[in-house]
């Protein structure tokens, strides 16, 4: 399938960094049995992937700004374009050899996300989206799921890690949703949770305290697949608030109704 030059640049960078992560995943699997574990190695793998992405993306689009989880913000001469990149989303999964992690690349133009690529090198699933041109998984057009009965829906969520976020609030939200849906899931990589909503695998997903690089690419993926994305208020911008609810129009509305008052 033919994609724009921009998407080709993003896909090439994602696949390049993906090869590096996949090689490193093999090493991580060996290190599980060592006393020290693979933590330091994974930190290096993460940084290595970000440097590959930075080099590839800025080589193809010199001047664009770059916000990466590991290296922070690097200004470019072109103030209207910024890459928003998570080189390894789902670090805890990667660290444990669980093949649910991804490279996430979003491109922001004048404050709006105009393109996104999410790539899981472990299973070679490549999600792409460009504003006005649709969302695709390995060249198959994506549509969000059509379910309109919450008790038939499978919904994803995040769980704050040890020492982070508000665990009581998280339990409150889970309990409320659990009583209304067919199944609740916690897969551990926000970008892929959003990609799964775009692909109709999950009917909805919510999580608090995300960072722009967790959700920049996922946001456009869902919108281009016909879904709705907002913050907890239902019509606010998750990139500003850090909190996110998404799904098809119906599921999104129902999740907002349950979660907003909590
Ligand atoms: C994390 C993952 C996880 C989510 C966390 C994120 P990281 O990103 O997306 O699913 O629950 O909030 O921080 O640290 O693995 O890049
Ligand atoms: Ca992340
Ligand atoms: Ca990360």
Tab-separated table of C-alpha atoms and ligand atoms in Angstrom:
chain	number	residue	atom	x	y	z
A	1	UNK	CA	0.000	0.000	0.000
A	2	UNK	CA	1.201	3.510	-0.838
A	3	UNK	CA	1.615	5.946	2.008
A	4	UNK	CA	2.810	9.536	2.138
A	5	UNK	CA	6.508	10.410	2.282
A	6	UNK	CA	5.976	11.508	5.871
A	7	UNK	CA	4.554	8.139	6.954
A	8	UNK	CA	7.381	6.366	5.138
A	9	UNK	CA	9.922	8.362	7.144
A	10	UNK	CA	8.181	7.466	10.397
A	11	UNK	CA	7.803	3.779	9.523
A	12	UNK	CA	11.446	3.475	8.489
A	13	UNK	CA	12.604	5.017	11.770
A	14	UNK	CA	10.241	2.836	13.819
A	15	UNK	CA	11.397	-0.360	12.086
A	16	UNK	CA	15.068	0.576	12.521
A	17	UNK	CA	14.664	1.201	16.269
A	18	UNK	CA	12.397	-1.862	16.410
A	19	UNK	CA	15.211	-4.116	15.151
A	20	UNK	CA	17.407	-2.807	17.954
A	21	UNK	CA	14.715	-3.424	20.607
A	22	UNK	CA	13.995	-6.896	19.277
A	23	UNK	CA	17.672	-7.843	19.489
A	24	UNK	CA	17.767	-6.463	23.022
A	25	UNK	CA	14.637	-8.409	23.983
A	26	UNK	CA	16.571	-11.617	23.268
A	27	UNK	CA	19.259	-10.512	25.724
A	28	UNK	CA	16.641	-9.505	28.309
A	29	UNK	CA	15.218	-13.012	28.180
A	30	UNK	CA	18.669	-14.396	29.067
A	31	UNK	CA	19.218	-11.878	31.843
A	32	UNK	CA	16.016	-12.839	33.699
A	33	UNK	CA	17.862	-15.643	35.434
A	34	UNK	CA	20.790	-13.491	36.545
A	35	UNK	CA	20.820	-12.145	40.108
A	36	UNK	CA	20.958	-8.493	39.058
A	37	UNK	CA	18.239	-8.882	36.432
A	38	UNK	CA	18.061	-6.899	33.194
A	39	UNK	CA	17.147	-3.421	34.613
A	40	UNK	CA	20.341	-1.581	33.626
A	41	UNK	CA	20.441	-3.303	30.282
A	42	UNK	CA	16.849	-2.215	29.564
A	43	UNK	CA	17.661	1.412	30.425
A	44	UNK	CA	20.412	1.265	27.819
A	45	UNK	CA	18.133	-0.415	25.264
A	46	UNK	CA	15.560	2.325	25.785
A	47	UNK	CA	18.121	5.118	25.325
A	48	UNK	CA	19.664	3.399	22.307
A	49	UNK	CA	16.245	3.171	20.631
A	50	UNK	CA	15.567	6.861	21.276
A	51	UNK	CA	18.911	7.907	19.784
A	52	UNK	CA	18.223	5.845	16.648
A	53	UNK	CA	14.796	7.490	16.325
A	54	UNK	CA	16.238	10.969	16.887
A	55	UNK	CA	18.975	10.406	14.289
A	56	UNK	CA	16.634	8.953	11.642
A	57	UNK	CA	13.798	11.440	12.109
A	58	UNK	CA	15.990	14.534	12.202
A	59	UNK	CA	18.003	13.306	9.214
A	60	UNK	CA	14.816	13.085	7.136
A	61	UNK	CA	13.173	16.204	8.576
A	62	UNK	CA	15.978	18.519	9.729
A	63	UNK	CA	14.730	21.330	11.921
A	64	UNK	CA	11.715	19.608	13.442
A	65	UNK	CA	11.676	19.709	17.250
A	66	UNK	CA	11.886	16.434	19.180
A	67	UNK	CA	10.336	15.500	22.522
A	68	UNK	CA	11.471	12.074	23.713
A	69	UNK	CA	10.828	10.382	27.015
A	70	UNK	CA	14.500	9.693	27.623
A	71	UNK	CA	16.261	12.773	26.225
A	72	UNK	CA	13.618	15.426	26.941
A	73	UNK	CA	12.968	18.329	24.577
A	74	UNK	CA	15.359	19.174	21.767
A	75	UNK	CA	14.395	22.357	19.987
A	76	UNK	CA	14.558	22.632	16.215
A	77	UNK	CA	14.679	25.604	13.849
A	78	UNK	CA	11.185	24.731	12.575
A	79	UNK	CA	8.950	25.787	15.460
A	80	UNK	CA	5.733	24.494	13.913
A	81	UNK	CA	6.672	20.765	13.827
A	82	UNK	CA	7.551	18.512	16.770
A	83	UNK	CA	8.084	14.757	16.995
A	84	UNK	CA	6.657	13.293	20.205
A	85	UNK	CA	8.360	9.969	20.810
A	86	UNK	CA	8.295	7.097	23.265
A	87	UNK	CA	11.156	4.802	22.208
A	88	UNK	CA	9.912	1.998	24.450
A	89	UNK	CA	6.360	2.090	25.729
A	90	UNK	CA	5.662	-0.830	28.041
A	91	UNK	CA	9.060	-0.886	29.755
A	92	UNK	CA	7.907	-3.151	32.565
A	93	UNK	CA	6.651	-5.705	30.047
A	94	UNK	CA	9.920	-5.499	28.074
A	95	UNK	CA	11.923	-5.918	31.276
A	96	UNK	CA	10.050	-9.133	31.975
A	97	UNK	CA	10.231	-10.445	28.422
A	98	UNK	CA	6.491	-9.909	27.867
A	99	UNK	CA	6.042	-9.113	24.157
A	100	UNK	CA	3.584	-6.235	24.651
A	101	UNK	CA	5.601	-3.051	24.084
A	102	UNK	CA	5.990	-0.528	21.303
A	103	UNK	CA	7.748	2.392	19.734
A	104	UNK	CA	5.366	5.326	19.517
A	105	UNK	CA	5.953	8.305	17.207
A	106	UNK	CA	3.551	11.220	16.896
A	107	UNK	CA	4.033	14.335	14.786
A	108	UNK	CA	2.555	17.599	16.000
A	109	UNK	CA	2.022	20.528	13.634
A	110	UNK	CA	0.980	23.873	15.141
A	111	UNK	CA	-0.315	22.079	18.231
A	112	UNK	CA	-2.291	19.369	16.379
A	113	UNK	CA	-1.194	15.747	16.003
A	114	UNK	CA	-1.187	15.078	12.262
A	115	UNK	CA	0.438	11.624	12.052
A	116	UNK	CA	1.177	8.642	14.260
A	117	UNK	CA	3.048	5.348	14.071
A	118	UNK	CA	2.978	2.654	16.764
A	119	UNK	CA	5.132	-0.415	16.178
A	120	UNK	CA	5.472	-3.578	18.230
A	121	UNK	CA	8.645	-5.276	16.949
A	122	UNK	CA	7.905	-8.449	18.946
A	123	UNK	CA	4.941	-9.393	16.730
A	124	UNK	CA	5.648	-7.015	13.838
A	125	UNK	CA	2.330	-5.185	14.222
A	126	UNK	CA	2.621	-1.751	12.648
A	127	UNK	CA	-0.123	0.817	13.178
A	128	UNK	CA	-0.146	4.022	11.159
A	129	UNK	CA	-2.467	7.015	10.938
A	130	UNK	CA	-2.411	10.313	9.143
A	131	UNK	CA	-4.932	13.112	9.514
A	132	UNK	CA	-7.770	12.714	7.036
A	133	UNK	CA	-6.278	9.526	5.554
A	134	UNK	CA	-7.410	6.839	7.987
A	135	UNK	CA	-5.692	4.387	10.330
A	136	UNK	CA	-4.147	1.055	9.346
A	137	UNK	CA	-2.703	-2.080	10.946
A	138	UNK	CA	-0.235	-3.726	8.588
A	139	UNK	CA	-2.115	-2.073	5.696
A	140	UNK	CA	-5.579	-3.167	6.858
A	141	UNK	CA	-7.930	-0.241	7.382
A	142	UNK	CA	-8.958	0.143	11.029
A	143	UNK	CA	-12.377	0.890	12.501
A	144	UNK	CA	-13.249	1.095	16.187
A	145	UNK	CA	-15.624	-1.602	17.461
A	146	UNK	CA	-19.325	-0.924	16.993
A	147	UNK	CA	-20.689	-2.305	20.304
A	148	UNK	CA	-23.352	-0.236	22.020
A	149	UNK	CA	-23.993	-2.390	25.116
A	150	UNK	CA	-21.474	-1.763	27.847
A	151	UNK	CA	-22.014	-5.219	29.343
A	152	UNK	CA	-20.691	-6.712	26.074
A	153	UNK	CA	-17.583	-4.545	26.036
A	154	UNK	CA	-13.961	-5.341	26.899
A	155	UNK	CA	-12.296	-2.245	28.290
A	156	UNK	CA	-8.623	-1.531	28.978
A	157	UNK	CA	-7.180	0.521	31.812
A	158	UNK	CA	-3.912	1.533	33.420
A	159	UNK	CA	-2.808	0.774	36.969
A	160	UNK	CA	-0.420	3.167	38.699
A	161	UNK	CA	2.937	1.539	39.464
A	162	UNK	CA	4.370	1.325	42.968
A	163	UNK	CA	5.015	4.782	44.409
A	164	UNK	CA	3.128	6.567	41.604
A	165	UNK	CA	-0.352	7.986	41.091
A	166	UNK	CA	-3.360	7.553	43.368
A	167	UNK	CA	-3.967	3.864	44.052
A	168	UNK	CA	-7.242	4.461	45.953
A	169	UNK	CA	-8.665	6.482	43.065
A	170	UNK	CA	-7.587	3.782	40.633
A	171	UNK	CA	-9.372	1.070	42.652
A	172	UNK	CA	-12.491	3.223	42.837
A	173	UNK	CA	-12.546	3.606	39.053
A	174	UNK	CA	-11.837	-0.054	38.365
A	175	UNK	CA	-14.599	-1.193	40.694
A	176	UNK	CA	-17.112	1.129	39.039
A	177	UNK	CA	-16.212	-0.022	35.508
A	178	UNK	CA	-15.830	-3.695	36.451
A	179	UNK	CA	-19.473	-3.799	37.522
A	180	UNK	CA	-20.621	-2.576	34.111
A	181	UNK	CA	-18.469	-4.287	31.452
A	182	UNK	CA	-17.897	-7.827	30.157
A	183	UNK	CA	-14.181	-7.683	30.937
A	184	UNK	CA	-11.458	-5.370	32.151
A	185	UNK	CA	-7.851	-5.599	30.883
A	186	UNK	CA	-4.473	-4.135	31.892
A	187	UNK	CA	-1.985	-4.841	29.103
A	188	UNK	CA	0.790	-2.448	30.180
A	189	UNK	CA	1.610	-0.302	27.146
A	190	UNK	CA	-0.593	2.764	26.741
A	191	UNK	CA	0.215	3.276	23.059
A	192	UNK	CA	-0.853	-0.296	22.255
A	193	UNK	CA	-3.961	0.009	24.436
A	194	UNK	CA	-4.970	2.914	22.204
A	195	UNK	CA	-3.981	1.036	19.057
A	196	UNK	CA	-6.168	-1.853	20.259
A	197	UNK	CA	-9.119	0.526	20.602
A	198	UNK	CA	-8.489	1.773	17.057
A	199	UNK	CA	-8.399	-1.857	15.874
A	200	UNK	CA	-11.675	-2.714	17.638
A	201	UNK	CA	-9.945	-5.240	19.915
A	202	UNK	CA	-10.725	-3.162	22.982
A	203	UNK	CA	-14.046	-1.280	23.055
A	204	UNK	CA	-12.630	1.439	25.264
A	205	UNK	CA	-9.708	2.397	27.484
A	206	UNK	CA	-8.960	4.933	30.167
A	207	UNK	CA	-5.901	5.878	32.162
A	208	UNK	CA	-4.767	8.768	34.329
A	209	UNK	CA	-1.392	10.498	34.505
A	210	UNK	CA	-0.112	9.698	31.050
A	211	UNK	CA	2.597	11.674	29.282
A	212	UNK	CA	2.326	13.177	25.778
A	213	UNK	CA	4.634	10.494	24.319
A	214	UNK	CA	2.346	7.719	25.653
A	215	UNK	CA	-0.657	9.012	23.724
A	216	UNK	CA	0.312	11.359	20.864
A	217	UNK	CA	0.304	8.635	18.195
A	218	UNK	CA	-2.560	6.707	19.816
A	219	UNK	CA	-4.825	9.718	19.745
A	220	UNK	CA	-4.747	10.154	15.992
A	221	UNK	CA	-4.965	6.371	15.519
A	222	UNK	CA	-8.310	6.280	17.348
A	223	UNK	CA	-9.720	9.415	15.726
A	224	UNK	CA	-8.804	8.190	12.240
A	225	UNK	CA	-10.473	4.859	13.067
A	226	UNK	CA	-13.686	6.717	13.891
A	227	UNK	CA	-13.333	6.770	17.683
A	228	UNK	CA	-13.427	9.514	20.284
A	229	UNK	CA	-10.620	10.593	22.641
A	230	UNK	CA	-10.823	13.093	25.493
A	231	UNK	CA	-9.736	13.809	29.034
A	232	UNK	CA	-11.900	12.938	32.047
A	233	UNK	CA	-14.299	15.842	31.420
A	234	UNK	CA	-15.398	14.311	28.115
A	235	UNK	CA	-14.449	17.226	25.892
A	236	UNK	CA	-11.007	18.258	27.130
A	237	UNK	CA	-7.578	17.552	25.651
A	238	UNK	CA	-5.720	14.585	27.186
A	239	UNK	CA	-2.406	15.996	25.963
A	240	UNK	CA	-3.004	18.924	28.311
A	241	UNK	CA	-4.575	17.110	31.278
A	242	UNK	CA	-2.645	13.810	31.138
A	243	UNK	CA	-5.877	11.855	31.727
A	244	UNK	CA	-7.482	9.940	28.897
A	245	UNK	CA	-10.756	8.205	27.989
A	246	UNK	CA	-11.390	6.709	24.557
A	247	UNK	CA	-13.665	4.351	22.664
A	248	UNK	CA	-16.361	4.463	20.044
A	249	UNK	CA	-18.734	7.386	20.471
A	250	UNK	CA	-21.126	5.385	22.652
A	251	UNK	CA	-18.533	3.673	24.851
A	252	UNK	CA	-16.597	6.913	25.290
A	253	UNK	CA	-19.744	8.682	26.468
A	254	UNK	CA	-20.614	5.868	28.893
A	255	UNK	CA	-17.091	5.754	30.341
A	256	UNK	CA	-17.129	9.518	30.864
A	257	UNK	CA	-20.506	9.241	32.604
A	258	UNK	CA	-19.123	6.671	35.069
A	259	UNK	CA	-15.630	8.104	35.620
A	260	UNK	CA	-16.180	11.861	35.636
A	261	UNK	CA	-18.015	12.051	38.981
A	262	UNK	CA	-15.518	9.794	40.822
B	1	LIG	C1	3.989	3.333	30.690
B	1	LIG	C2	3.051	2.377	29.969
B	1	LIG	C3	1.988	1.872	30.914
B	1	LIG	C4	1.231	3.005	31.560
B	1	LIG	C5	2.184	3.985	32.232
B	1	LIG	C6	3.239	4.487	31.253
B	1	LIG	P1	6.545	3.377	29.870
B	1	LIG	O1	4.977	3.831	29.802
B	1	LIG	O2	2.446	2.992	28.880
B	1	LIG	O3	1.047	1.070	30.258
B	1	LIG	O4	0.355	2.490	32.500
B	1	LIG	O5	1.458	5.089	32.716
B	1	LIG	O6	4.122	5.350	31.926
B	1	LIG	O7	7.086	3.889	31.166
B	1	LIG	O8	6.565	1.903	29.794
B	1	LIG	O9	7.124	4.054	28.688
B	2	LIG	CA1	5.263	5.260	27.869
B	3	LIG	CA1	8.979	4.720	27.669
